[in-house]
CSV table of C-alpha atoms in Angstrom, one decimal:
chain,number,residue,atom,x,y,z
K,25,UNK,CA,0.2,0.1,-0.2
K,26,UNK,CA,1.6,3.2,-1.1
K,27,UNK,CA,0.2,7.0,-0.3
K,28,UNK,CA,-0.6,9.2,-3.4
K,29,UNK,CA,1.0,12.5,-3.7
K,30,UNK,CA,-2.3,14.4,-3.8
K,31,UNK,CA,-5.6,12.7,-2.7
K,32,UNK,CA,-7.7,11.1,-5.3
K,33,UNK,CA,-11.3,12.4,-4.5
K,34,UNK,CA,-14.4,11.5,-6.3
K,35,UNK,CA,-16.4,13.6,-8.3
K,36,UNK,CA,-19.8,15.0,-7.6
K,37,UNK,CA,-22.8,13.9,-10.3
K,38,UNK,CA,-25.2,15.6,-12.4
K,39,UNK,CA,-27.8,14.1,-14.3
K,40,UNK,CA,-29.4,16.7,-16.5
K,41,UNK,CA,-29.2,20.2,-17.7
K,42,UNK,CA,-30.6,21.5,-14.6
K,43,UNK,CA,-28.1,20.1,-12.3
K,44,UNK,CA,-25.0,21.5,-14.8
K,45,UNK,CA,-26.8,24.9,-14.9
K,46,UNK,CA,-26.8,24.8,-10.7
K,47,UNK,CA,-23.1,23.8,-10.7
K,48,UNK,CA,-22.2,26.3,-13.3
K,49,UNK,CA,-23.9,29.3,-11.1
K,50,UNK,CA,-21.8,28.0,-8.0
K,51,UNK,CA,-18.5,28.2,-9.9
K,52,UNK,CA,-19.2,31.7,-11.4
K,53,UNK,CA,-20.1,32.7,-7.6
K,54,UNK,CA,-16.9,31.4,-6.2
K,55,UNK,CA,-14.9,32.7,-9.3
K,56,UNK,CA,-16.2,36.3,-8.5
K,57,UNK,CA,-15.7,39.0,-11.5
K,58,UNK,CA,-13.9,36.5,-13.9
K,59,UNK,CA,-15.0,34.5,-16.4
K,60,UNK,CA,-15.2,30.8,-16.3
K,61,UNK,CA,-14.1,28.4,-19.0
K,62,UNK,CA,-14.7,24.9,-19.3
K,63,UNK,CA,-12.6,21.9,-20.5
K,64,UNK,CA,-15.6,19.0,-21.1
K,65,UNK,CA,-13.8,15.2,-21.7
K,66,UNK,CA,-15.4,11.7,-22.2
K,67,UNK,CA,-15.5,9.9,-18.5
K,68,UNK,CA,-14.0,6.5,-19.4
K,69,UNK,CA,-15.5,3.6,-17.5
K,70,UNK,CA,-12.4,1.4,-16.2
K,71,UNK,CA,-9.9,1.3,-13.3
K,72,UNK,CA,-8.2,4.5,-12.0
K,73,UNK,CA,-4.9,4.6,-11.3
K,74,UNK,CA,-2.0,7.4,-10.5
K,75,UNK,CA,1.5,7.4,-12.1
K,76,UNK,CA,4.4,8.7,-11.0
K,77,UNK,CA,7.5,9.8,-13.1
K,78,UNK,CA,10.8,10.7,-11.9
K,79,UNK,CA,13.4,12.3,-13.8
K,80,UNK,CA,11.4,11.5,-16.9
K,81,UNK,CA,11.0,7.5,-16.0
K,82,UNK,CA,7.9,5.8,-14.8
K,83,UNK,CA,8.7,5.3,-10.9
K,84,UNK,CA,5.4,4.1,-9.6
K,85,UNK,CA,1.9,3.0,-10.5
K,86,UNK,CA,-1.1,2.7,-7.9
K,87,UNK,CA,-4.6,2.0,-8.2
K,88,UNK,CA,-7.0,4.6,-6.5
K,89,UNK,CA,-7.3,2.2,-3.2
K,90,UNK,CA,-9.1,4.7,-0.4
K,91,UNK,CA,-8.2,8.1,-2.5
K,92,UNK,CA,-5.6,8.5,0.0
K,93,UNK,CA,-3.8,5.1,-0.1
K,94,UNK,CA,-3.9,2.7,-3.1
K,95,UNK,CA,-2.0,-0.7,-3.9
K,96,UNK,CA,0.9,-0.7,-5.8
K,97,UNK,CA,1.1,-2.0,-9.2
K,98,UNK,CA,4.0,-0.9,-11.1
K,99,UNK,CA,5.2,-4.2,-12.6
K,100,UNK,CA,1.8,-4.9,-14.0
K,101,UNK,CA,1.2,-1.2,-15.2
K,102,UNK,CA,4.6,-1.4,-17.2
K,103,UNK,CA,3.0,-4.3,-19.3
K,104,UNK,CA,0.7,-1.9,-21.0
K,105,UNK,CA,1.8,-0.4,-23.9
K,106,UNK,CA,-0.1,2.6,-24.2
K,107,UNK,CA,1.9,3.8,-20.8
K,108,UNK,CA,5.5,5.4,-21.8
K,109,UNK,CA,8.0,3.8,-19.5
K,110,UNK,CA,9.8,7.1,-20.0
K,111,UNK,CA,9.1,10.9,-21.5
K,112,UNK,CA,11.1,13.8,-22.2
K,113,UNK,CA,9.6,15.8,-18.9
K,114,UNK,CA,13.2,16.7,-18.2
K,115,UNK,CA,13.8,18.8,-21.2
K,116,UNK,CA,10.6,20.6,-20.0
K,117,UNK,CA,12.0,21.3,-16.7
K,118,UNK,CA,10.0,19.2,-14.8
K,119,UNK,CA,11.5,16.3,-12.8
K,120,UNK,CA,8.4,14.9,-11.1
K,121,UNK,CA,4.9,14.5,-11.9
K,122,UNK,CA,1.9,12.9,-10.7
K,123,UNK,CA,-0.6,11.4,-13.5
K,124,UNK,CA,-4.2,10.3,-13.2
K,125,UNK,CA,-6.0,7.9,-15.4
K,126,UNK,CA,-7.9,5.2,-16.3
K,127,UNK,CA,-7.3,1.6,-17.5
K,128,UNK,CA,-9.2,0.6,-19.9
K,129,UNK,CA,-9.8,-2.1,-22.4
K,130,UNK,CA,-10.9,-1.8,-25.9
K,131,UNK,CA,-14.8,-3.1,-26.4
K,132,UNK,CA,-13.6,-5.5,-29.2
K,133,UNK,CA,-10.6,-6.6,-26.8
K,134,UNK,CA,-13.2,-7.2,-24.2
K,135,UNK,CA,-15.8,-9.4,-26.2
K,136,UNK,CA,-13.2,-11.7,-27.2
K,137,UNK,CA,-11.7,-12.4,-23.5
K,138,UNK,CA,-15.5,-13.2,-22.6
K,139,UNK,CA,-16.0,-15.4,-25.2
K,140,UNK,CA,-13.0,-17.3,-24.2
K,141,UNK,CA,-14.0,-17.2,-20.5
K,142,UNK,CA,-17.1,-18.7,-21.9
K,143,UNK,CA,-15.7,-21.2,-23.7
K,144,UNK,CA,-14.0,-22.5,-20.9
K,145,UNK,CA,-16.9,-22.9,-18.9
K,146,UNK,CA,-16.3,-19.6,-17.0
K,147,UNK,CA,-18.8,-17.2,-16.2
K,148,UNK,CA,-18.2,-13.7,-18.6
K,149,UNK,CA,-17.2,-10.6,-16.6
K,150,UNK,CA,-19.9,-8.1,-16.1
K,151,UNK,CA,-18.2,-4.8,-17.6
K,152,UNK,CA,-14.9,-3.4,-18.8
K,153,UNK,CA,-14.1,-1.9,-15.4
K,154,UNK,CA,-14.0,-4.9,-13.7
K,155,UNK,CA,-12.2,-6.7,-16.2
K,156,UNK,CA,-9.4,-3.8,-16.0
K,157,UNK,CA,-9.4,-3.6,-12.1
K,158,UNK,CA,-8.9,-7.2,-11.6
K,159,UNK,CA,-6.3,-7.5,-14.3
K,160,UNK,CA,-4.3,-4.9,-12.4
K,161,UNK,CA,-4.5,-7.2,-9.1
K,162,UNK,CA,-3.1,-10.1,-11.3
K,163,UNK,CA,0.3,-11.2,-9.3
K,164,UNK,CA,1.6,-12.7,-13.0
K,165,UNK,CA,2.7,-9.4,-15.4
K,166,UNK,CA,3.0,-11.6,-18.5
K,167,UNK,CA,-0.7,-12.7,-17.8
K,168,UNK,CA,-1.6,-8.8,-17.6
K,169,UNK,CA,0.5,-8.4,-20.8
K,170,UNK,CA,-2.1,-11.1,-22.6
K,171,UNK,CA,-5.2,-9.3,-21.8
K,172,UNK,CA,-4.4,-6.2,-23.8
K,173,UNK,CA,-5.1,-3.2,-21.3
K,174,UNK,CA,-4.8,0.2,-22.4
K,175,UNK,CA,-4.9,3.5,-20.9
K,176,UNK,CA,-6.2,7.3,-20.8
K,177,UNK,CA,-4.5,9.5,-18.9
K,178,UNK,CA,-6.5,12.7,-17.9
K,179,UNK,CA,-5.1,14.9,-15.4
K,180,UNK,CA,-1.9,16.2,-13.9
K,181,UNK,CA,-2.6,16.3,-10.3
K,182,UNK,CA,1.0,17.4,-8.8
K,183,UNK,CA,4.5,18.2,-10.7
K,184,UNK,CA,8.0,19.5,-9.4
K,185,UNK,CA,10.1,22.1,-11.6
K,186,UNK,CA,13.7,21.5,-11.7
K,187,UNK,CA,15.6,24.5,-10.0
K,188,UNK,CA,15.6,27.9,-12.2
K,189,UNK,CA,13.3,25.9,-14.7
K,190,UNK,CA,10.4,27.9,-15.9
K,191,UNK,CA,7.1,26.3,-16.0
K,192,UNK,CA,5.8,25.4,-19.1
K,193,UNK,CA,3.2,27.6,-20.6
K,194,UNK,CA,0.7,24.7,-21.7
K,195,UNK,CA,0.4,23.8,-17.5
K,196,UNK,CA,-1.7,27.2,-16.9
K,197,UNK,CA,-4.5,25.2,-18.0
K,198,UNK,CA,-6.3,21.5,-18.0
K,199,UNK,CA,-6.6,21.6,-21.5
K,200,UNK,CA,-2.8,22.9,-22.2
K,201,UNK,CA,-1.4,20.2,-19.9
K,202,UNK,CA,-3.3,17.6,-21.7
K,203,UNK,CA,-2.1,18.5,-25.0
K,204,UNK,CA,1.3,18.8,-23.5
K,205,UNK,CA,1.0,15.1,-22.1
K,206,UNK,CA,-0.1,14.1,-25.7
K,207,UNK,CA,2.7,15.8,-27.7
K,208,UNK,CA,5.4,13.8,-25.0
K,209,UNK,CA,3.8,10.5,-25.9
K,210,UNK,CA,1.2,10.0,-23.4
K,211,UNK,CA,-2.4,8.7,-24.1
K,212,UNK,CA,-4.7,11.5,-23.1
K,213,UNK,CA,-8.3,12.3,-24.6
K,214,UNK,CA,-6.8,15.4,-26.5
K,215,UNK,CA,-8.8,14.7,-29.6
K,216,UNK,CA,-12.3,14.5,-27.7
K,217,UNK,CA,-11.5,17.4,-25.2
K,218,UNK,CA,-13.7,20.5,-25.9
K,219,UNK,CA,-13.5,23.9,-24.5
K,220,UNK,CA,-16.7,26.2,-23.8
K,221,UNK,CA,-16.8,29.5,-22.3
K,222,UNK,CA,-20.7,28.8,-21.5
K,223,UNK,CA,-22.5,26.1,-19.5
K,224,UNK,CA,-25.4,26.2,-22.6
K,225,UNK,CA,-22.7,25.3,-25.3
K,226,UNK,CA,-21.4,22.6,-22.4
K,227,UNK,CA,-25.0,21.3,-22.3
K,228,UNK,CA,-25.4,21.1,-25.9
K,229,UNK,CA,-22.1,18.8,-26.1
K,230,UNK,CA,-23.2,16.7,-23.5
K,231,UNK,CA,-26.5,15.8,-25.4
K,232,UNK,CA,-24.6,15.3,-28.8
K,233,UNK,CA,-21.8,13.4,-27.4
K,234,UNK,CA,-24.3,11.2,-25.8
K,235,UNK,CA,-26.0,10.2,-28.8
K,236,UNK,CA,-22.4,9.2,-30.4
K,237,UNK,CA,-21.3,7.3,-27.4
K,238,UNK,CA,-21.7,3.6,-29.0
K,239,UNK,CA,-19.5,4.5,-32.0
K,240,UNK,CA,-16.5,4.8,-29.2
K,241,UNK,CA,-13.7,1.8,-28.8
K,242,UNK,CA,-14.0,2.2,-25.2
K,243,UNK,CA,-16.8,2.4,-22.8
K,244,UNK,CA,-17.7,5.8,-21.8
K,245,UNK,CA,-20.9,6.4,-18.9
K,246,UNK,CA,-20.5,10.3,-19.2
K,247,UNK,CA,-18.5,13.3,-19.5
K,248,UNK,CA,-16.3,15.4,-17.3
K,249,UNK,CA,-16.6,18.9,-17.2
K,250,UNK,CA,-13.9,20.9,-15.4
K,251,UNK,CA,-13.0,24.6,-15.1
K,252,UNK,CA,-9.8,25.0,-17.4
K,253,UNK,CA,-7.6,27.6,-15.4
K,254,UNK,CA,-5.5,25.9,-12.9
K,255,UNK,CA,-5.4,28.8,-10.8
K,256,UNK,CA,-9.0,29.1,-10.7
K,257,UNK,CA,-9.3,25.5,-9.7
K,258,UNK,CA,-7.4,26.3,-6.5
K,259,UNK,CA,-9.5,29.1,-5.9
K,260,UNK,CA,-12.6,27.1,-5.9
K,261,UNK,CA,-11.1,24.5,-3.9
K,262,UNK,CA,-12.6,20.9,-2.6
K,263,UNK,CA,-14.9,19.5,-0.3
K,264,UNK,CA,-13.4,16.5,1.9
K,265,UNK,CA,-15.2,14.3,-0.8
K,266,UNK,CA,-15.1,16.3,-4.3
K,267,UNK,CA,-13.3,19.2,-5.9
K,268,UNK,CA,-15.7,21.6,-6.8
K,269,UNK,CA,-14.1,22.4,-10.1
K,270,UNK,CA,-15.1,19.5,-11.6
K,271,UNK,CA,-18.5,17.3,-12.1
K,272,UNK,CA,-19.4,14.4,-13.8
K,273,UNK,CA,-22.4,14.1,-16.1
K,274,UNK,CA,-23.6,10.8,-16.2
K,275,UNK,CA,-25.4,9.4,-19.1
K,276,UNK,CA,-29.0,7.7,-18.9
K,277,UNK,CA,-29.1,3.8,-18.4
K,278,UNK,CA,-29.7,2.1,-21.6
K,279,UNK,CA,-32.8,0.3,-20.9
K,280,UNK,CA,-35.4,-1.6,-22.8
K,281,UNK,CA,-38.4,-4.2,-22.6
K,282,UNK,CA,-38.7,-7.8,-23.6
K,283,UNK,CA,-40.4,-10.9,-22.8
K,284,UNK,CA,-38.7,-13.6,-20.3
K,285,UNK,CA,-39.2,-17.1,-22.8
K,286,UNK,CA,-37.2,-19.6,-21.3
K,287,UNK,CA,-34.0,-20.4,-19.1
K,288,UNK,CA,-31.2,-22.4,-19.7
K,289,UNK,CA,-28.8,-23.9,-17.4
K,290,UNK,CA,-25.3,-23.7,-18.0
K,291,UNK,CA,-22.8,-25.9,-16.3
K,292,UNK,CA,-19.2,-24.6,-15.8
K,293,UNK,CA,-16.2,-26.8,-15.7
K,294,UNK,CA,-16.1,-27.0,-11.7
K,295,UNK,CA,-19.7,-27.5,-12.0
K,296,UNK,CA,-21.2,-24.2,-11.2
K,297,UNK,CA,-24.5,-23.8,-12.4
K,298,UNK,CA,-25.7,-20.6,-14.3
K,299,UNK,CA,-29.1,-19.8,-15.2
K,300,UNK,CA,-29.5,-17.8,-18.5
K,301,UNK,CA,-32.5,-15.9,-19.4
K,302,UNK,CA,-33.9,-16.6,-23.2
K,303,UNK,CA,-35.8,-13.4,-24.3
K,304,UNK,CA,-37.3,-12.2,-27.3
K,305,UNK,CA,-34.4,-9.8,-29.3
K,306,UNK,CA,-34.1,-6.6,-28.5
K,307,UNK,CA,-31.8,-3.5,-29.5
K,308,UNK,CA,-30.2,-1.8,-26.5
K,309,UNK,CA,-26.9,0.4,-26.6
K,310,UNK,CA,-25.9,-0.7,-30.3
K,311,UNK,CA,-26.2,-4.5,-29.7
K,312,UNK,CA,-29.2,-6.8,-30.1
K,313,UNK,CA,-29.7,-8.8,-26.7
K,314,UNK,CA,-31.2,-12.3,-26.9
K,315,UNK,CA,-29.8,-14.0,-23.8
K,316,UNK,CA,-28.9,-12.6,-20.1
K,317,UNK,CA,-27.0,-14.3,-17.2
K,318,UNK,CA,-29.1,-14.3,-14.0
K,319,UNK,CA,-26.2,-15.4,-12.3
K,320,UNK,CA,-27.2,-18.1,-9.8
K,321,UNK,CA,-30.2,-19.1,-8.0
K,322,UNK,CA,-30.4,-16.3,-5.5
K,323,UNK,CA,-30.9,-13.7,-8.1
K,324,UNK,CA,-33.8,-15.5,-9.5
K,325,UNK,CA,-35.6,-15.6,-6.2
K,326,UNK,CA,-34.7,-12.1,-5.4
K,327,UNK,CA,-36.1,-10.5,-8.3
K,328,UNK,CA,-39.2,-13.1,-8.5
K,329,UNK,CA,-38.6,-13.7,-12.0
K,330,UNK,CA,-40.6,-15.5,-14.0
K,331,UNK,CA,-41.2,-17.1,-17.8
K,332,UNK,CA,-43.5,-15.2,-19.4
K,333,UNK,CA,-42.5,-12.0,-17.8
K,334,UNK,CA,-41.9,-9.0,-19.4
K,335,UNK,CA,-38.8,-7.7,-18.1
K,336,UNK,CA,-36.5,-4.5,-17.7
K,337,UNK,CA,-33.2,-5.2,-19.6
K,338,UNK,CA,-30.3,-2.9,-19.0
K,339,UNK,CA,-27.1,-1.7,-20.0
K,340,UNK,CA,-25.6,0.9,-17.8
K,341,UNK,CA,-22.3,1.6,-19.3
K,342,UNK,CA,-22.0,-2.4,-19.1
K,343,UNK,CA,-21.3,-4.6,-21.9
K,344,UNK,CA,-23.1,-7.6,-20.6
K,345,UNK,CA,-26.5,-6.7,-20.1
K,346,UNK,CA,-28.7,-7.5,-16.8
K,347,UNK,CA,-32.5,-7.8,-16.0
K,348,UNK,CA,-33.3,-5.0,-13.8
K,349,UNK,CA,-36.7,-6.3,-12.5
K,350,UNK,CA,-39.9,-8.0,-13.9
K,351,UNK,CA,-42.8,-5.5,-14.9
K,352,UNK,CA,-45.3,-7.3,-12.5
K,353,UNK,CA,-48.1,-5.3,-13.2
K,354,UNK,CA,-48.3,-6.8,-16.7
K,355,UNK,CA,-48.8,-10.2,-15.3
K,356,UNK,CA,-51.7,-11.8,-16.7
K,357,UNK,CA,-51.5,-15.2,-14.6
K,358,UNK,CA,-50.1,-17.3,-17.2
K,359,UNK,CA,-46.2,-16.7,-16.0
K,360,UNK,CA,-44.8,-19.9,-15.0
K,361,UNK,CA,-42.0,-20.0,-12.0
K,362,UNK,CA,-38.4,-20.9,-12.9
């Protein structure tokens, strides 16, 4: 277990335009007379990490943990091709930097990995976040290398300049800092980021981006809006839980209804029995769903699922869909217990 140089706080969440407008009002009140500029970037659904580079070389990688302390996973981080083992930071006058990011898995890589698990009689992983988080904790780095993890780095949380060195001009803003990292070879959302001077433009971009999220190579469950100017971020400060200068806009859960026609029971290689619901084909989030894992008998009992039920199916940022609940008000008495 290791300490982060700067605590990794959670983000406050918003779910609609009114929430964002209210957050903007609070930011402008704290900023006083100054104009507030916002940087908007995708909120990738993966496993959070913190990287430290000393003298231009990767010195440490750690999981988020409780936000103050995390697990050191440097050996596994070194197996992720997207993360540079060294970079030209010294030439920029930066002798140490702490960079935050997300370990992610390409959708196609995740689908192939789950197909392999199913073929081996294992249950599929529910989402890329679980796959990324679990992989980071594997003790064998060579096994980590096989999993095909990727990374997106989205924040410089701390840096130290060499004696007498001038701060690179790009490090005055969040947008500039991620472009700076991108030019040094780090994977950042440099192409997806947008800067806006008015919250109405931010809201319009959120709605447009949400419609396009299924075309992205990685799972995205929202957008993060940050005050762009670092000096203003410092003035706005943070609570014990979250920074006041950033907020997450969460996308709506992807849901649809279908009919539960039958349940098949898959037997894994160690004898574990997994009930799988077969439903009428339904289109959710860019894919057609016909099978939904019910995980185990307890889930079936707790949700009171019955054959013939109309069920609510969801893909809330998850690649693997699940049944939220049966719509009991639509039952006609012909449903059968599983």
